[in-house]
Coordinates of C-alpha atoms in Angstrom, one line a residue:
M667 CA -10.1 7.5 -12.1
S668 CA -9.8 4.4 -14.2
S669 CA -8.5 1.5 -12.3
Y670 CA -6.0 -1.3 -13.2
I671 CA -9.0 -3.6 -13.5
H672 CA -11.8 -2.0 -15.4
F673 CA -14.6 -3.0 -17.8
D674 CA -16.6 -0.7 -20.0
K675 CA -20.2 -0.8 -21.1
S676 CA -19.6 -2.7 -24.3
Q677 CA -17.8 -5.5 -22.3
L678 CA -20.4 -5.6 -19.6
I679 CA -23.5 -5.9 -21.8
N680 CA -21.9 -8.7 -23.8
L681 CA -23.0 -11.7 -21.8
N682 CA -20.5 -14.0 -23.6
Y683 CA -17.8 -11.8 -22.2
S684 CA -19.1 -10.7 -18.8
L685 CA -20.5 -14.0 -17.6
E686 CA -17.0 -15.6 -17.9
R687 CA -15.5 -13.1 -15.4
E688 CA -16.1 -13.6 -11.7
I689 CA -15.3 -11.7 -8.6
I690 CA -14.4 -13.5 -5.4
R691 CA -13.8 -11.7 -2.0
S692 CA -13.2 -13.5 1.3
N693 CA -12.5 -12.4 4.8
R694 CA -10.6 -13.7 7.8
S695 CA -13.7 -15.3 9.4
G696 CA -14.1 -17.7 6.4
A697 CA -17.0 -15.9 4.7
Y698 CA -16.9 -15.0 1.1
T699 CA -18.9 -13.2 -1.6
S700 CA -18.7 -14.2 -5.2
T701 CA -20.6 -13.6 -8.5
T702 CA -19.9 -12.5 -12.0
I703 CA -18.9 -8.9 -12.8
I704 CA -22.5 -8.1 -13.7
G705 CA -24.0 -9.8 -10.6
C706 CA -25.6 -12.7 -12.5
N707 CA -24.8 -16.0 -10.6
T708 CA -23.5 -18.7 -12.9
R709 CA -22.5 -21.3 -10.2
K710 CA -24.2 -22.8 -7.2
Y711 CA -21.1 -21.6 -5.2
H712 CA -21.9 -17.9 -6.1
G713 CA -23.6 -15.8 -3.4
L714 CA -23.4 -12.4 -1.8
L715 CA -23.0 -14.0 1.6
V716 CA -21.5 -17.5 1.9
V717 CA -20.5 -18.4 5.4
P718 CA -19.5 -21.5 7.6
Q719 CA -22.3 -22.9 9.7
P720 CA -20.4 -25.0 12.3
Q721 CA -23.6 -25.9 14.1
I722 CA -24.8 -27.7 11.0
D723 CA -21.7 -29.3 9.3
S724 CA -18.9 -26.6 9.4
Q725 CA -19.2 -26.3 5.6
N726 CA -19.9 -23.1 3.8
H727 CA -23.6 -22.2 3.2
V728 CA -25.1 -19.7 0.8
M729 CA -27.3 -17.5 3.0
L730 CA -28.0 -14.6 0.6
S731 CA -27.7 -15.6 -3.1
T732 CA -28.2 -12.2 -4.7
V733 CA -30.2 -9.0 -4.6
H734 CA -32.1 -7.3 -7.4
E735 CA -32.4 -3.5 -7.2
T736 CA -35.1 -1.5 -8.8
V737 CA -34.9 2.2 -9.5
I738 CA -38.3 4.0 -9.3
Q739 CA -38.8 7.4 -10.7
R740 CA -42.1 9.2 -11.6
G741 CA -44.0 5.9 -11.2
A742 CA -41.7 4.0 -13.7
S743 CA -39.6 1.0 -12.4
F744 CA -36.3 -0.2 -13.8
N745 CA -35.0 -3.5 -12.4
L746 CA -31.2 -3.6 -12.4
G747 CA -31.0 -7.3 -11.5
I748 CA -30.2 -10.3 -13.8
A749 CA -30.6 -14.0 -13.5
K750 CA -30.7 -16.9 -15.9
F751 CA -34.1 -18.7 -16.2
P752 CA -35.0 -21.5 -18.7
G753 CA -34.7 -20.0 -22.2
N754 CA -33.8 -16.4 -21.2
Y755 CA -32.1 -13.9 -18.9
A756 CA -34.4 -11.7 -16.7
P757 CA -34.8 -8.9 -15.8
R758 CA -31.7 -8.0 -18.0
G759 CA -30.7 -5.1 -15.8
H760 CA -27.1 -5.4 -17.0
K761 CA -28.1 -3.3 -20.0
Y762 CA -28.1 -0.3 -17.7
L763 CA -24.5 -0.9 -16.7
E764 CA -21.9 1.8 -17.7
D765 CA -18.8 0.7 -15.9
F766 CA -17.1 -1.8 -13.6
N767 CA -14.2 -0.6 -11.5
S768 CA -12.2 -2.7 -9.0
E769 CA -10.2 0.0 -7.2
P770 CA -10.1 -0.8 -4.3
I771 CA -13.4 -2.7 -4.1
P772 CA -15.9 -3.9 -6.8
K773 CA -17.8 -0.8 -8.0
L774 CA -20.7 -0.9 -10.6
T775 CA -22.2 2.2 -12.2
Y776 CA -25.7 2.0 -13.7
R777 CA -27.4 4.7 -15.9
V778 CA -31.2 4.7 -16.1
G779 CA -32.3 7.7 -18.0
G780 CA -31.2 10.7 -15.9
V781 CA -30.3 8.5 -12.9
L782 CA -26.6 7.5 -12.3
L783 CA -26.4 5.0 -9.5
Q784 CA -23.2 3.6 -8.1
K785 CA -23.1 0.2 -6.3
E786 CA -20.0 -0.8 -4.2
L787 CA -19.5 -4.2 -2.5
I788 CA -17.4 -5.0 0.5
L789 CA -17.1 -7.8 3.1
D790 CA -16.5 -7.1 6.8
S791 CA -13.0 -8.2 7.5
N792 CA -13.8 -10.2 10.7
R793 CA -17.5 -10.7 10.7
D794 CA -19.9 -12.8 8.7
R795 CA -21.4 -9.7 6.9
V796 CA -21.5 -8.2 3.5
M797 CA -22.2 -4.5 2.8
I798 CA -23.4 -2.8 -0.4
R799 CA -23.2 1.0 -0.6
Y800 CA -25.6 2.6 -3.1
T801 CA -24.7 6.2 -4.1
L802 CA -27.0 8.3 -6.2
L803 CA -24.6 10.3 -8.3
E804 CA -27.2 12.0 -10.6
A805 CA -31.0 12.3 -10.6
Q806 CA -33.4 14.9 -12.0
S807 CA -36.4 13.9 -9.9
P808 CA -37.3 12.2 -6.6
T809 CA -35.9 8.6 -6.6
T810 CA -36.8 5.5 -4.7
L811 CA -34.6 2.4 -4.5
R812 CA -36.0 -1.1 -3.9
V813 CA -33.8 -4.0 -2.8
Q814 CA -35.1 -7.5 -3.3
P815 CA -33.2 -10.2 -1.5
F816 CA -33.0 -13.8 -2.9
L817 CA -32.5 -16.1 0.1
A818 CA -30.9 -19.6 -0.2
F819 CA -30.0 -21.0 3.3
R820 CA -28.3 -24.1 1.9
G821 CA -24.9 -25.8 1.7
Y822 CA -22.8 -24.5 -1.1
H823 CA -22.5 -27.9 -2.8
E824 CA -26.3 -28.2 -2.8
L825 CA -29.2 -26.5 -4.5
Q826 CA -32.4 -25.2 -2.9
K827 CA -35.9 -26.4 -4.0
A828 CA -39.2 -24.9 -3.2
N829 CA -40.7 -26.6 -0.1
N830 CA -43.2 -26.3 2.7
H831 CA -40.7 -26.6 5.5
I832 CA -39.4 -23.1 5.1
N833 CA -40.1 -20.5 7.9
T834 CA -41.4 -17.5 6.0
A835 CA -41.9 -15.4 9.2
Y836 CA -39.7 -12.4 9.8
E837 CA -38.9 -10.2 12.7
A838 CA -38.5 -6.4 12.4
V839 CA -35.0 -5.2 13.6
N840 CA -33.3 -1.9 13.5
N841 CA -33.9 -0.5 9.9
G842 CA -34.6 -3.9 8.6
V843 CA -35.7 -7.5 9.0
R844 CA -34.4 -10.8 10.3
F845 CA -35.0 -14.2 8.7
Q846 CA -34.3 -17.8 9.8
L847 CA -35.6 -20.0 7.1
Y848 CA -34.7 -23.3 8.7
P849 CA -33.9 -24.5 12.3
N850 CA -30.2 -24.8 13.2
Y851 CA -29.2 -22.0 10.8
D852 CA -28.0 -18.7 12.0
P853 CA -30.5 -15.9 11.4
L854 CA -29.8 -13.5 8.6
Y855 CA -30.2 -9.8 9.3
L856 CA -31.0 -7.5 6.3
Q857 CA -30.6 -3.9 7.3
L858 CA -30.1 -0.4 5.9
S859 CA -28.2 2.6 7.2
K860 CA -31.4 4.7 7.0
E861 CA -35.0 4.1 7.8
T862 CA -36.7 1.8 5.5
T863 CA -40.0 0.1 4.7
F864 CA -40.0 -3.7 4.4
I865 CA -42.8 -4.7 2.0
S866 CA -43.6 -8.3 2.7
N867 CA -44.4 -10.3 -0.5
P868 CA -43.2 -13.9 0.2
D869 CA -42.7 -15.8 -3.0
W870 CA -40.6 -18.5 -4.7
Y871 CA -38.6 -17.8 -7.8
Y872 CA -38.4 -21.1 -9.7
K873 CA -35.6 -22.6 -11.9
L874 CA -32.8 -20.1 -11.7
E875 CA -30.1 -21.7 -13.8
Y876 CA -26.3 -21.8 -13.2
I877 CA -24.7 -22.2 -16.6
Q878 CA -21.3 -23.3 -15.1
E879 CA -22.9 -26.2 -13.3
R880 CA -24.7 -27.3 -16.4
E881 CA -21.3 -27.3 -18.3
R882 CA -19.7 -29.3 -15.5
G883 CA -22.4 -32.0 -15.7
Y884 CA -24.2 -31.2 -12.4
E885 CA -27.7 -30.3 -11.5
Y886 CA -28.1 -26.6 -12.3
Q887 CA -31.6 -25.4 -11.5
E888 CA -32.5 -23.8 -8.2
D889 CA -35.6 -22.3 -6.5
L890 CA -34.9 -19.3 -4.3
F891 CA -37.1 -17.6 -1.7
V892 CA -37.8 -13.9 -2.1
P893 CA -39.6 -12.6 1.1
G894 CA -40.3 -9.1 -0.2
C895 CA -38.2 -6.0 -0.5
L896 CA -36.7 -3.1 1.4
E897 CA -37.7 0.2 -0.1
F898 CA -36.3 3.7 0.6
E899 CA -36.0 7.1 -0.9
I900 CA -32.5 8.2 -1.9
S901 CA -31.5 11.8 -2.9
K902 CA -28.8 13.0 -5.2
G903 CA -25.4 12.8 -3.6
E904 CA -26.7 10.4 -0.8
S905 CA -25.1 7.1 0.1
V906 CA -27.2 4.3 1.7
I907 CA -25.7 1.1 2.9
F908 CA -27.4 -2.3 2.7
S909 CA -26.0 -4.8 5.2
A910 CA -26.6 -8.6 5.3
G911 CA -25.0 -10.5 8.2
L912 CA -25.4 -13.1 10.8
T913 CA -25.6 -10.6 13.7
D914 CA -27.5 -7.3 14.2
A915 CA -25.6 -4.3 12.7
D916 CA -25.9 -0.8 14.1
P917 CA -27.3 1.2 11.2
E918 CA -25.7 4.4 12.5
T919 CA -22.2 3.0 12.3
R920 CA -22.5 1.5 8.8
A921 CA -21.1 4.5 6.9
L922 CA -18.0 4.6 9.2
A923 CA -17.7 0.7 9.1
F924 CA -17.7 0.8 5.3
E925 CA -15.0 3.5 5.1
K926 CA -12.8 1.6 7.6
E927 CA -13.1 -1.5 5.6
I928 CA -11.9 0.3 2.4
E929 CA -8.9 1.7 4.4
R930 CA -7.9 -1.9 5.2
R931 CA -7.7 -2.9 1.5
I932 CA -4.5 -3.2 -0.5
P933 CA -5.1 -1.2 -3.6
R934 CA -5.6 -3.3 -6.8
N935 CA -3.8 -0.7 -8.9
N936 CA -1.2 -3.0 -10.4
F937 CA -0.4 -6.6 -11.0
E938 CA 1.7 -7.2 -7.8
N939 CA -0.9 -5.6 -5.6
C940 CA -3.6 -7.7 -7.0
L941 CA -1.5 -10.8 -6.1
K942 CA -0.9 -9.5 -2.6
N943 CA -4.6 -8.6 -2.2
S944 CA -5.6 -12.1 -3.4
A945 CA -3.0 -13.8 -1.1
G946 CA -4.6 -12.4 2.0
Q947 CA -8.0 -13.9 0.9
F948 CA -6.9 -17.5 1.5
I949 CA -6.0 -17.0 5.2
R950 CA -8.9 -17.9 7.5
N951 CA -8.8 -17.2 11.2
R952 CA -11.8 -18.8 12.9
N953 CA -12.1 -20.0 16.5
G954 CA -8.4 -19.4 17.0
E955 CA -7.4 -21.7 14.1
V956 CA -5.4 -20.1 11.3
R957 CA -5.7 -22.0 8.1
V958 CA -5.1 -21.7 4.3
I959 CA -8.1 -22.2 2.1
A960 CA -6.8 -24.0 -0.9
G961 CA -9.0 -22.3 -3.5
Y962 CA -12.3 -20.5 -4.1
P963 CA -15.0 -21.1 -4.4
W964 CA -15.2 -24.8 -3.5
F965 CA -12.0 -25.9 -1.7
G966 CA -11.5 -26.4 2.0
W967 CA -8.1 -26.4 3.7
W968 CA -5.7 -29.1 2.4
G969 CA -2.5 -30.2 4.1
R970 CA -0.3 -30.4 0.9
D971 CA -1.7 -27.1 -0.5
T972 CA -1.2 -25.3 2.9
F973 CA 2.5 -26.2 3.1
I974 CA 3.2 -25.4 -0.6
A975 CA 1.3 -22.1 -0.5
A976 CA 2.0 -20.7 3.0
P977 CA 5.5 -19.3 2.2
G978 CA 4.3 -17.3 -0.8
L979 CA 1.1 -16.1 0.8
T980 CA 2.8 -15.0 4.1
L981 CA 6.6 -14.9 4.1
A982 CA 6.9 -13.4 0.6
T983 CA 4.6 -10.6 1.8
G984 CA 6.5 -10.0 5.0
D985 CA 4.0 -11.7 7.4
S986 CA 6.1 -14.3 9.3
S987 CA 3.8 -14.3 12.4
T988 CA 0.8 -15.5 10.3
F989 CA 3.0 -18.2 8.8
L990 CA 3.8 -19.6 12.3
E991 CA 0.2 -19.4 13.3
I992 CA -0.7 -21.6 10.2
M993 CA 2.1 -24.1 11.1
D994 CA 0.9 -24.2 14.7
T995 CA -2.6 -24.9 13.6
M996 CA -1.5 -27.6 11.2
S997 CA 0.8 -29.2 13.8
K998 CA -2.2 -30.0 15.9
D999 CA -3.6 -32.0 13.0
L1000 CA -0.5 -34.3 12.7
K1001 CA -1.5 -37.9 13.4
G1002 CA 1.5 -40.1 13.7
A1003 CA 3.6 -39.3 10.6
L1004 CA 0.7 -37.9 8.5
F1005 CA -1.1 -34.6 8.0
P1006 CA -4.7 -34.4 6.7
N1007 CA -4.8 -34.3 2.9
I1008 CA -8.3 -32.8 2.7
G1009 CA -9.8 -30.7 5.4
S1010 CA -13.3 -29.3 5.1
G1011 CA -15.3 -28.4 8.1
T1012 CA -15.0 -31.4 10.6
Y1013 CA -14.1 -33.8 7.8
T1014 CA -10.5 -34.9 7.1
N1015 CA -8.7 -37.7 5.4
M1016 CA -5.0 -38.5 5.6
T1017 CA -4.3 -39.7 2.0
S1018 CA -1.2 -37.7 1.3
M1019 CA 2.4 -39.1 1.3
D1020 CA 3.9 -35.8 0.4
A1021 CA 2.2 -33.3 2.7
P1022 CA 4.4 -34.2 5.7
L1023 CA 7.5 -33.8 3.5
W1024 CA 6.3 -30.4 2.3
F1025 CA 6.1 -29.4 6.0
F1026 CA 9.9 -29.5 6.0
W1027 CA 10.1 -27.3 2.9
S1028 CA 7.7 -24.8 4.3
L1029 CA 9.8 -24.4 7.5
Q1030 CA 13.0 -24.1 5.4
N1031 CA 11.4 -21.2 3.7
Y1032 CA 10.7 -19.5 7.1
I1033 CA 14.4 -19.7 8.0
H1034 CA 15.3 -18.5 4.5
Y1035 CA 13.1 -15.4 4.9
T1036 CA 13.7 -14.6 8.6
G1037 CA 17.1 -16.2 9.5
D1038 CA 15.4 -17.5 12.6
K1039 CA 16.4 -21.2 12.9
K1040 CA 15.8 -21.3 16.7
T1041 CA 12.0 -20.9 16.5
I1042 CA 11.8 -23.9 14.1
Q1043 CA 14.1 -26.0 16.4
D1044 CA 12.1 -25.1 19.5
R1045 CA 8.6 -25.5 18.1
Y1046 CA 8.8 -28.3 15.5
L1047 CA 12.0 -30.4 15.8
S1048 CA 10.2 -33.3 17.6
K1049 CA 7.4 -33.3 15.1
L1050 CA 9.9 -33.4 12.2
R1051 CA 11.7 -36.3 13.8
G1052 CA 8.3 -38.1 14.3
I1053 CA 7.6 -37.8 10.6
I1054 CA 11.0 -39.2 9.6
E1055 CA 10.8 -42.1 12.0
G1056 CA 7.2 -42.8 10.9
Y1057 CA 8.3 -43.0 7.3
K1058 CA 11.3 -45.2 8.2
E1059 CA 9.2 -47.6 10.3
G1060 CA 6.1 -47.6 8.0
T1061 CA 2.8 -45.9 8.3
D1062 CA -0.7 -45.9 6.8
F1063 CA -1.4 -46.6 3.1
N1064 CA 1.7 -48.8 2.9
I1065 CA 4.0 -45.7 3.1
H1066 CA 7.4 -47.1 4.2
M1067 CA 11.1 -47.0 3.6
L1068 CA 12.7 -49.6 1.4
P1069 CA 16.1 -51.1 2.3
S1070 CA 17.5 -48.8 -0.4
G1071 CA 16.4 -45.8 1.7
L1072 CA 13.7 -44.8 -0.9
I1073 CA 10.1 -44.2 0.1
S1074 CA 7.4 -46.4 -1.3
G1075 CA 3.7 -46.2 -0.8
G1076 CA 0.2 -46.9 -2.2
Q1077 CA -2.9 -49.1 -2.0
E1078 CA -5.4 -50.1 -4.7
G1079 CA -8.0 -47.4 -5.2
I1080 CA -6.1 -44.6 -3.3
A1081 CA -4.1 -41.8 -4.8
L1082 CA -1.4 -40.5 -2.4
T1083 CA 0.5 -37.8 -4.5
W1084 CA -0.7 -34.4 -5.7
M1085 CA -1.9 -36.2 -8.9
D1086 CA -4.9 -37.4 -7.0
A1087 CA -7.9 -37.5 -9.4
I1088 CA -10.1 -40.6 -8.9
T1089 CA -12.9 -41.8 -11.1
P1090 CA -15.3 -44.8 -10.4
D1091 CA -12.6 -46.9 -12.1
G1092 CA -10.0 -45.8 -9.5
P1093 CA -7.1 -43.3 -9.5
V1094 CA -6.4 -41.8 -13.0
T1095 CA -2.6 -41.6 -12.3
P1096 CA -2.2 -44.3 -9.6
R1097 CA 1.6 -43.8 -9.1
M1098 CA 2.0 -46.7 -6.7
G1099 CA 5.5 -47.5 -5.6
C1100 CA 8.2 -44.8 -5.4
P1101 CA 7.1 -41.5 -7.0
V1102 CA 10.0 -39.3 -8.1
E1103 CA 9.1 -36.1 -6.2
I1104 CA 8.6 -38.1 -2.9
Q1105 CA 12.3 -39.1 -3.1
A1106 CA 13.4 -35.6 -3.7
L1107 CA 11.3 -34.3 -0.8
W1108 CA 12.5 -37.2 1.4
Y1109 CA 16.2 -36.4 0.7
N1110 CA 15.6 -32.7 1.4
A1111 CA 13.8 -33.5 4.6
L1112 CA 16.6 -35.7 5.9
C1113 CA 19.2 -33.1 5.1
F1114 CA 17.2 -30.4 6.7
Y1115 CA 16.6 -32.5 9.9
H1116 CA 20.4 -33.1 10.0
E1117 CA 20.9 -29.3 9.7
L1118 CA 18.6 -28.7 12.7
S1119 CA 19.7 -31.6 14.9
G1120 CA 23.3 -32.3 13.9
E1121 CA 22.5 -36.0 14.2
E1122 CA 24.8 -37.8 11.7
E1123 CA 22.6 -40.8 11.1
Y1124 CA 20.2 -38.7 9.1
L1125 CA 22.9 -37.3 6.9
N1126 CA 24.2 -40.9 6.3
L1127 CA 20.7 -42.0 5.3
A1128 CA 20.3 -39.0 3.0
L1129 CA 23.5 -39.9 1.2
Q1130 CA 22.2 -43.5 0.8
V1131 CA 18.9 -42.1 -0.6
K1132 CA 20.8 -39.9 -3.1
E1133 CA 22.8 -42.9 -4.4
S1134 CA 19.8 -45.1 -4.7
F1135 CA 17.8 -42.3 -6.4
E1136 CA 20.4 -41.8 -9.1
R1137 CA 20.6 -45.6 -9.7
E1138 CA 16.9 -46.2 -9.8
F1139 CA 15.5 -43.1 -11.4
W1140 CA 18.1 -41.7 -13.8
S1141 CA 18.5 -43.0 -17.3
W1142 CA 21.2 -41.7 -19.7
Q1143 CA 19.3 -43.4 -22.5
H1144 CA 16.2 -41.3 -21.8
G1145 CA 18.1 -38.3 -20.5
Y1146 CA 15.6 -37.7 -17.6
L1147 CA 14.1 -39.2 -14.4
A1148 CA 11.5 -41.8 -14.2
N1149 CA 8.1 -40.6 -12.9
V1150 CA 7.6 -43.7 -10.7
V1151 CA 9.7 -46.7 -9.9
H1152 CA 7.7 -49.7 -8.7
G1153 CA 9.9 -52.8 -8.3
E1154 CA 11.2 -53.6 -11.7
E1155 CA 8.6 -51.4 -13.5
K1156 CA 9.5 -47.8 -14.4
D1157 CA 7.1 -45.1 -15.7
W1158 CA 8.9 -42.9 -18.2
S1159 CA 6.0 -40.6 -19.0
I1160 CA 7.2 -37.0 -19.2
R1161 CA 5.6 -35.2 -16.3
P1162 CA 6.5 -32.2 -14.2
N1163 CA 7.2 -34.2 -11.0
M1164 CA 10.9 -34.5 -11.9
I1165 CA 11.4 -30.7 -11.4
F1166 CA 11.4 -31.1 -7.7
A1167 CA 14.7 -32.9 -7.9
T1168 CA 16.1 -29.6 -9.2
S1169 CA 14.4 -27.0 -7.0
L1170 CA 14.4 -27.9 -3.4
P1171 CA 16.9 -26.4 -0.9
Y1172 CA 18.9 -29.7 -0.8
V1173 CA 19.1 -30.8 -4.4
I1174 CA 19.3 -34.5 -4.9
L1175 CA 20.7 -34.4 -8.5
D1176 CA 24.1 -33.1 -9.8
E1177 CA 24.1 -30.1 -12.1
E1178 CA 24.5 -32.0 -15.4
K1179 CA 21.4 -34.0 -14.7
C1180 CA 19.5 -31.0 -13.4
D1181 CA 20.2 -29.2 -16.7
K1182 CA 18.9 -32.1 -18.7
V1183 CA 15.7 -32.3 -16.6
L1184 CA 15.1 -28.6 -16.8
E1185 CA 15.7 -28.4 -20.6
L1186 CA 13.3 -31.3 -21.2
V1187 CA 10.6 -29.8 -19.0
K1188 CA 11.1 -26.4 -20.6
S1189 CA 10.7 -27.8 -24.1
K1190 CA 7.7 -30.2 -23.4
L1191 CA 5.8 -28.8 -20.4
V1192 CA 6.5 -25.1 -19.8
T1193 CA 3.8 -22.8 -21.1
P1194 CA 3.0 -19.1 -20.4
R1195 CA 0.4 -20.3 -17.8
G1196 CA 2.3 -23.0 -16.0
L1197 CA 3.5 -26.5 -16.5
R1198 CA 1.6 -29.2 -18.4
S1199 CA 0.9 -32.3 -16.3
L1200 CA 1.9 -34.5 -19.2
S1201 CA 3.8 -34.0 -22.4
P1202 CA 1.7 -33.4 -25.5
D1203 CA 3.7 -36.1 -27.2
D1204 CA 2.2 -38.7 -24.9
P1205 CA -0.7 -40.8 -26.3
G1206 CA -2.6 -40.2 -23.0
Y1207 CA -2.3 -36.4 -23.3
K1208 CA -5.6 -34.4 -23.0
G1209 CA -5.3 -30.8 -24.2
Y1210 CA -8.7 -29.5 -22.9
Y1211 CA -10.3 -29.7 -19.5
F1212 CA -14.0 -29.8 -20.0
G1213 CA -17.2 -31.9 -19.7
N1214 CA -18.6 -33.9 -16.8
Q1215 CA -16.7 -34.9 -13.6
I1216 CA -15.2 -38.0 -15.1
S1217 CA -14.1 -36.3 -18.3
R1218 CA -12.5 -33.5 -16.3
D1219 CA -10.8 -35.9 -13.9
Q1220 CA -9.2 -37.8 -16.8
A1221 CA -7.7 -34.5 -18.1
Y1222 CA -6.8 -33.0 -14.7
H1223 CA -3.3 -34.5 -14.5
N1224 CA -2.9 -35.7 -18.1
G1225 CA -2.0 -32.5 -19.9
T1226 CA -3.9 -29.8 -17.9
I1227 CA -1.6 -26.9 -17.0
W1228 CA -0.9 -26.1 -13.3
A1229 CA 0.3 -22.5 -12.5
W1230 CA 1.9 -23.4 -9.1
L1231 CA 4.5 -25.7 -10.7
L1232 CA 6.1 -22.6 -12.3
G1233 CA 7.6 -21.7 -8.9
H1234 CA 9.7 -24.9 -8.7
F1235 CA 10.6 -24.8 -12.4
A1236 CA 11.8 -21.2 -11.9
E1237 CA 13.7 -22.0 -8.8
G1238 CA 15.5 -24.9 -10.4
Y1239 CA 16.2 -22.9 -13.5
L1240 CA 17.5 -19.8 -11.6
K1241 CA 19.7 -22.1 -9.3
L1242 CA 21.4 -23.5 -12.4
H1243 CA 21.6 -20.5 -14.7
G1244 CA 21.6 -17.5 -12.3
K1245 CA 21.4 -14.1 -13.9
A1246 CA 21.2 -15.6 -17.4
A1247 CA 17.8 -17.1 -16.5
K1248 CA 16.4 -13.9 -15.0
I1249 CA 14.8 -12.4 -18.1
F1250 CA 13.2 -15.7 -19.0
V1251 CA 11.6 -16.1 -15.6
E1252 CA 10.5 -12.4 -15.4
K1253 CA 8.8 -12.7 -18.8
I1254 CA 6.7 -15.7 -17.5
I1255 CA 5.7 -13.7 -14.4
K1256 CA 4.8 -10.6 -16.4
G1257 CA 2.7 -12.8 -18.7
F1258 CA 0.2 -13.3 -15.9
D1259 CA -0.6 -9.6 -16.0
G1260 CA -3.1 -10.3 -18.7
V1261 CA -4.9 -12.9 -16.5
M1262 CA -6.1 -10.3 -14.0
T1263 CA -9.1 -9.3 -16.1
Q1264 CA -10.0 -12.9 -17.0
Y1265 CA -12.0 -15.6 -15.1
G1266 CA -11.3 -14.8 -11.5
V1267 CA -10.8 -11.0 -11.7
G1268 CA -7.7 -9.9 -9.9
T1269 CA -6.5 -13.4 -9.1
V1270 CA -5.1 -16.5 -10.7
A1271 CA -7.0 -19.7 -11.6
E1272 CA -6.3 -23.3 -10.4
I1273 CA -5.6 -24.7 -13.8
Y1274 CA -5.4 -23.9 -17.6
D1275 CA -6.1 -26.0 -20.7
G1276 CA -2.9 -27.7 -22.0
D1277 CA -3.6 -26.6 -25.5
A1278 CA -3.5 -22.9 -26.6
P1279 CA -5.0 -20.5 -25.9
H1280 CA -4.7 -22.1 -22.5
R1281 CA -8.1 -21.0 -21.2
P1282 CA -8.5 -20.8 -17.4
K1283 CA -10.4 -23.6 -15.8
G1284 CA -11.2 -25.1 -12.3
A1285 CA -11.4 -23.0 -9.2
V1286 CA -11.3 -19.2 -10.1
S1287 CA -8.8 -18.4 -7.4
Q1288 CA -6.2 -20.9 -6.1
A1289 CA -3.8 -20.3 -3.2
W1290 CA -0.7 -22.0 -4.5
S1291 CA -1.1 -20.3 -8.0
I1292 CA -0.9 -16.9 -6.3
A1293 CA 1.6 -18.0 -3.7
E1294 CA 4.2 -19.3 -6.2
L1295 CA 3.9 -16.2 -8.4
L1296 CA 4.7 -14.0 -5.4
R1297 CA 7.6 -16.4 -4.4
M1298 CA 8.9 -16.3 -8.0
M1299 CA 9.0 -12.5 -7.8
D1300 CA 11.2 -12.8 -4.7
L1301 CA 13.4 -15.5 -6.3
V1302 CA 14.1 -13.2 -9.3
K1303 CA 15.0 -10.3 -7.0
Q1304 CA 17.6 -12.5 -5.1
V1305 CA 19.5 -13.5 -8.3

């Protein structure tokens, strides 16, 4: 059966094609597995088992980088692995690949002479464990399989180098071995579902290269420790499961455990199911905390991203209980009026003036989907009030309410809005003063709080904000809203931030002005992959996102396309035009069908180049990109 996501031999053996396509799978415990569709790692973030290590730093760590398999028949060996070394790829096992299928889990088929071997990859849903099932589909003579593990034991932002501190000792366990290369790390159990021989041959493999890191201007060579190999005989029709995890696995239950995991998967047999499958991968439930991982492979949990993505990831897929668990976890992080902007392990910072206001929007979505206003009033009303009062009185980073009712904020060297790229020279788009979307969110928050509490003073303040907003931000001469107002200065660059004045549940603009904003955004910013972050007419526009960190940061919000912004453009457009807008929005959604076999296979990237052909860039799988596409599907159904 050919699946919705499928690659044939000609695509797989073409390295220019196959190395640009990555798979990412995560589980609820926070572990993930990621590599390219041919198993050749191109990023330091790639690994078969990448897991949090809270006893070290709570960051993700690459435990098992990859495995190389060797098929042995009649004394001849055929290595199926592939890695990049200086000047060449070796062992070039991808040339044996016949097929890649993704239904419902990644499945590679290799042909070596008369041998047809299938390799399937799955993560345990709730444990820090990855399993690979090898099935010998065809063989004319006795066959042996050798599995060679490449161990990393390092933080996923770091690279491993050969050293003398490594503990090369191993301990025999049930059908396998246990390694703990460094103190403080969890041990790694490498086991098989049948009896095996571990052949010890400890060695370093030097200078494996990660081509994506080189392109991004980072250190890109790594040394990996290979302790030996697990070797076993496999007969025609037999399946053997290799397990790599942080706890001992019972070999006798591996086959059943593997089948149970497959049953839990949403099929990836169409576009919508790929989105739903991907949506579940961002939800992490570890130590009783339910969080949204903003993107894979390198993001942690972000306050802003969580509130923007949670409705699409959970409510749009019918999972309101997980939504509330996420909100409860985030509520514990509220400090004064602010939520953490970046959360990663035990590290947080609070530099977001919009995250607290997106909290209101997220809760509005819960009521929209469930009709349950009482839960929101009971659980969160006092927190919502605290945020509003904090903004009125003034809080960190000079975030405060002006006499006009508008919200201003900002300090030198700090970026407080979602346009938050910072280079050594400071924020690329500083936006100090009153950013346009903050006012739209503030007005929406005040109206929503009035809806929940009935307290008239908040409605009166909202009306004042609306009046001040139109006076300060709207220009009939320009025909659109200022991006930022800072005292007498106004920034008239054409950016997508003005769309939020058209899309939120409580709209701050009248219909005529909404229409002008949406038409401008449609003509200058809307593309098949999302909204550009700056009009191509602007002298500061950068159409390609590439190069080292500084070069990429300068393009990040100066032309680069963001898929998540489509949700708010579509919402504003549908509000204004109703059924007449339906076909246009549906066409945009359907256009993402073609993305499923590019870059992050079965998911949607963080960003795209501003210029055609709008190549995918940044994180291979982004929570709010997926979330907003799912929410858009719902918005279209409701028209």
